Short mmCIF file of C-alpha atoms in Angstrom, two decimals:
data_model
loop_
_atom_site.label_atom_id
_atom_site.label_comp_id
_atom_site.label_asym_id
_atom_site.label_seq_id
_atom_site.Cartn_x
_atom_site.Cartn_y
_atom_site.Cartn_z
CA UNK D 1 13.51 8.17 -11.42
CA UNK D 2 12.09 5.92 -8.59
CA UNK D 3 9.93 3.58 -8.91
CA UNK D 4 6.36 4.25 -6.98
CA UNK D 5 4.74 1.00 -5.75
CA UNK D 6 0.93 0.48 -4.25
CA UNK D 7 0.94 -2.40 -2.33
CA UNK D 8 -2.43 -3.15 -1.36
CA UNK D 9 -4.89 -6.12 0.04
CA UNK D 10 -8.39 -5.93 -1.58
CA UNK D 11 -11.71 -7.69 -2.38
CA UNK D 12 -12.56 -8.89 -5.74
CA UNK D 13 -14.81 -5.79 -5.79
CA UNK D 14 -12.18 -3.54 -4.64
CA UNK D 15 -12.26 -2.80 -1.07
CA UNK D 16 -9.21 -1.91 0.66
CA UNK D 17 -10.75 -0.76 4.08
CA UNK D 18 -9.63 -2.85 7.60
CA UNK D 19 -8.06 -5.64 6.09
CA UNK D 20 -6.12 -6.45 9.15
CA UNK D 21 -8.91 -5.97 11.81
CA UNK D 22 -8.47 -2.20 12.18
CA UNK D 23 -11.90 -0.72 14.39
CA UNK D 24 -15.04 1.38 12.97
CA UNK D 25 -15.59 -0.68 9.49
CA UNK D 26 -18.60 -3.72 9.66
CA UNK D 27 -16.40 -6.10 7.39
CA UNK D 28 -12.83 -5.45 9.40
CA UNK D 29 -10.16 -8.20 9.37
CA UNK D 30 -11.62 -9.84 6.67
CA UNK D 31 -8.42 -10.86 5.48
CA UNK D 32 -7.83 -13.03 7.97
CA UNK D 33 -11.35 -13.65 9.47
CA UNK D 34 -13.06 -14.90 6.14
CA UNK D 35 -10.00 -16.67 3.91
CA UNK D 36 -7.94 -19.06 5.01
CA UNK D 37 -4.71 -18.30 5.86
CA UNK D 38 -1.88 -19.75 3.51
CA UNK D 39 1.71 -18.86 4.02
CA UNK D 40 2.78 -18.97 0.50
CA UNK D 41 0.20 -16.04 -1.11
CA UNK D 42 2.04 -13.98 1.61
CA UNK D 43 5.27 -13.98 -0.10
CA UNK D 44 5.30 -11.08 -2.05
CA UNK D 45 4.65 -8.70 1.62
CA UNK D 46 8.53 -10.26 2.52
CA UNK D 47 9.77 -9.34 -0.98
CA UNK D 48 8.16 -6.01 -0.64
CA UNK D 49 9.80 -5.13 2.64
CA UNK D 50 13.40 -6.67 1.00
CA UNK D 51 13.01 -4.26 -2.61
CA UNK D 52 11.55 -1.09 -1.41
CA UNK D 53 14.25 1.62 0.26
CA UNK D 54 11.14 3.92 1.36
CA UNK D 55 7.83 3.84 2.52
CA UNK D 56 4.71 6.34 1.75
CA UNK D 57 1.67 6.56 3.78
CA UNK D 58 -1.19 9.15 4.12
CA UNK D 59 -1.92 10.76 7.23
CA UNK D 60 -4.64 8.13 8.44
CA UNK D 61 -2.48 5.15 6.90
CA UNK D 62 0.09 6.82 9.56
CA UNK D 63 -1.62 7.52 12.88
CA UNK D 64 -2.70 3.70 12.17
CA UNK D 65 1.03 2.15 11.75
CA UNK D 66 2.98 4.48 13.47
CA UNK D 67 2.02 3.27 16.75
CA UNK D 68 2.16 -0.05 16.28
CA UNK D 69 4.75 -0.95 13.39
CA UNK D 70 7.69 -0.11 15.12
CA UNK D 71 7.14 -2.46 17.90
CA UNK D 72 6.64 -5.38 15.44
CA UNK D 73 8.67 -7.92 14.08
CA UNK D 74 6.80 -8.53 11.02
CA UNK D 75 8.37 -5.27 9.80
CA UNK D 76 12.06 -5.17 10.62
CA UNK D 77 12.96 -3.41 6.82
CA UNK D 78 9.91 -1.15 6.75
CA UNK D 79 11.15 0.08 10.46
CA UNK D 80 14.41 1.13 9.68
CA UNK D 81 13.94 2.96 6.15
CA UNK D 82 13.20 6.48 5.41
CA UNK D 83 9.03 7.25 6.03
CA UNK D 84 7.23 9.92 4.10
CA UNK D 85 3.88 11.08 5.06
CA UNK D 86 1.03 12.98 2.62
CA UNK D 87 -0.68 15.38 4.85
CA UNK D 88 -1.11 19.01 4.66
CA UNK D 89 -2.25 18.98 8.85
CA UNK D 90 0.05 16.59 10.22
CA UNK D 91 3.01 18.70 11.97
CA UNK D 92 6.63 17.45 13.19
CA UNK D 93 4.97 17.13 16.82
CA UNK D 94 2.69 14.74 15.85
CA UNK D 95 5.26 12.13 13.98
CA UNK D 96 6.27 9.09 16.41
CA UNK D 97 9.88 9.68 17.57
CA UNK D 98 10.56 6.05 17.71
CA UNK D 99 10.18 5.16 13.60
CA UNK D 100 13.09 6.47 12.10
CA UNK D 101 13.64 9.12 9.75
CA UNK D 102 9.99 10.55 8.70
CA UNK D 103 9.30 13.41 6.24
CA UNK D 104 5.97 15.26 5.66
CA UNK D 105 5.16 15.70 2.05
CA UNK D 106 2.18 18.36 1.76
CA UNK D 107 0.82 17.69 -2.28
CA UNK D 108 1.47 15.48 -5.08
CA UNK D 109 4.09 17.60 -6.31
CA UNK D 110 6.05 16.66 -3.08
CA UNK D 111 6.22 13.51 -4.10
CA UNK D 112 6.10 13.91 -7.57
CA UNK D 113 9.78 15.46 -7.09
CA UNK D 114 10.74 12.58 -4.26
CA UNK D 115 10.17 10.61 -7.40
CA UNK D 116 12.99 12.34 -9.23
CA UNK D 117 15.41 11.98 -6.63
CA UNK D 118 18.12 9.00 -6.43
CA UNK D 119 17.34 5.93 -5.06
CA UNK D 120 15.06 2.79 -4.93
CA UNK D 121 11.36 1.95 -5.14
CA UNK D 122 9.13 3.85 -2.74
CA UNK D 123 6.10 1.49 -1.65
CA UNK D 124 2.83 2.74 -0.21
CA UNK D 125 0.64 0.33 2.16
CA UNK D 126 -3.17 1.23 2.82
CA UNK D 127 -3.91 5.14 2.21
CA UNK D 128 -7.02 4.80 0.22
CA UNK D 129 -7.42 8.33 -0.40
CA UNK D 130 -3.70 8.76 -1.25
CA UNK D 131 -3.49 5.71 -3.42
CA UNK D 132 -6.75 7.03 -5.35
CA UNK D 133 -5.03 10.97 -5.93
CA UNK D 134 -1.39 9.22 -6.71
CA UNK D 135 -3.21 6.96 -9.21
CA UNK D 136 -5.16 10.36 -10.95
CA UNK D 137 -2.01 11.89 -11.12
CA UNK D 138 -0.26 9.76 -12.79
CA UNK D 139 2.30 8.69 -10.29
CA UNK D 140 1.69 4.96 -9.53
CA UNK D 141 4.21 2.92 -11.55
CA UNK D 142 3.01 -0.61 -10.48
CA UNK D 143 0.47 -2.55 -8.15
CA UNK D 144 1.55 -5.40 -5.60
CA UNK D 145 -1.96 -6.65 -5.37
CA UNK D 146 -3.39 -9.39 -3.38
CA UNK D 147 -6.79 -9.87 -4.37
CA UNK D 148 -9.15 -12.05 -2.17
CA UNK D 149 -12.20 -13.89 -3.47
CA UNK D 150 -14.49 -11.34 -1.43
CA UNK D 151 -17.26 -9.05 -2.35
CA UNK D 152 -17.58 -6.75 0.65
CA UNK D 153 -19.84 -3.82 -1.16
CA UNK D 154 -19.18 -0.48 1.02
CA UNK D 155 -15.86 0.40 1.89
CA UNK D 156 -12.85 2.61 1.01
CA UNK D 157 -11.57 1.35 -2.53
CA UNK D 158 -8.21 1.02 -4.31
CA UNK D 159 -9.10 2.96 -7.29
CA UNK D 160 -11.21 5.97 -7.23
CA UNK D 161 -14.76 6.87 -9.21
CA UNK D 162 -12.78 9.71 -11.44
CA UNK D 163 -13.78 10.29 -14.66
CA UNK D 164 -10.48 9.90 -16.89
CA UNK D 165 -8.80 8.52 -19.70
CA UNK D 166 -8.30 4.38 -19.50
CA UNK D 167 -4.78 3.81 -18.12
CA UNK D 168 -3.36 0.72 -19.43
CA UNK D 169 -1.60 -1.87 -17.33
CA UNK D 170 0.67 -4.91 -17.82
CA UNK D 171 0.56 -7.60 -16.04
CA UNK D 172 3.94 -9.25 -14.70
CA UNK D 173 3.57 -11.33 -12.35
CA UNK D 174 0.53 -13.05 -11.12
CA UNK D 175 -0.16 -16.96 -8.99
CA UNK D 176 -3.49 -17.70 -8.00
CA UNK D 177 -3.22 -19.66 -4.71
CA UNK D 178 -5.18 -23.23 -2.92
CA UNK D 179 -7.43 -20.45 -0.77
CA UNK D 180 -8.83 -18.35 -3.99
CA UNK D 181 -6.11 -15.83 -2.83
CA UNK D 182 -4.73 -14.32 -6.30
CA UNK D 183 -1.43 -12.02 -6.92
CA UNK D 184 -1.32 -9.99 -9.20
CA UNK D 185 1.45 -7.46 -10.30
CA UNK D 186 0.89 -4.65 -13.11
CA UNK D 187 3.14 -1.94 -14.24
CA UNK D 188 1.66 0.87 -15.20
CA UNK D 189 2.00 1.23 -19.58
CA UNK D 190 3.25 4.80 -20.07
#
């Protein structure tokens, strides 16, 4: 079974929305606008891009990278593997045709049975309202967090507001860092 990573940037009270400056949220680019900017708590988004052998967006996640990834060369791994996209509107027409192999998964079990097939960990970067139905269902086998000493209030969070049974996680791998940056890495306790 493969391995399904979250990878995500968020505030100490959970936010997840426009980290990197993206348009239409008040607090956007608060990654980079409010914290200061230290190489080293970075170093996990390298390892990421080294480990994982396929990425998994939502359809919003998507339309936001897909025209601009591809032309960057922060993302020379992510560019080159096999993309899957969560959507049940997206058709083939509207995938990029310069990003490489890209598959649209329409439900959970989609991906629930790309998780049975051979080969390595599948990462997922931004999709708040994926990450949120992935984590319900039981599918998220570990967090790549970076958590920033933020409270931003309103915003699109990591973790959604569902009623359910506690889920219990394990941390394995955490540094906090000079700017009040922390990682923190948790496998999910089956």
């Amino acid at each position: 079974m493969r391995t399904l990573i979250s990878t995500a940037f968020i505030s100490l009270d959970g936010v997840m929305e426009a980290p990197g400056g993206e348009p239409g949220y008040r607090n956007s680019g608060w990654t980079f606008k409010d914290v200061e900017f230290l190489p080293e708590a970075y170093e996990i988004k390298d390892r990421e891009q080294k480990e994982a052998t396929a990425l998994l967006l939502g359809r919003v996640s998507y339309e936001a990278f897909s025209p601009v990834w591809p032309n960057m060369d922060e993302f020379p791994d992510y560019n080159v593997m096999p993309k899957y996209v969560v959507s049940t509107t997206l058709t083939e027409s509207d995938l990029v045709s310069n990003w490489g192999e890209t598959t649209i998964l329409r439900s959970l079990d989609d991906v629930a049975a790309l998780k049975e097939t051979e080969g390595g960990p599948i990462i997922v970067h931004g999709s708040a309202t994926l990450n949120q139905n992935l984590s319900d269902a039981g599918l998220i086998d570990r967090y790549h967090l970076l958590v920033f000493p933020l409270l931003l209030g309103a915003g699109k969070r990591l973790f959604s507001a569902t009623d359910k049974d506690t889920q219990k996680l394990k941390l394995v791998e955490h540094e906090a860092y000079a700017n009040g940056v922390q990682k923190q890495v948790f496998d999910v306790v089956r």
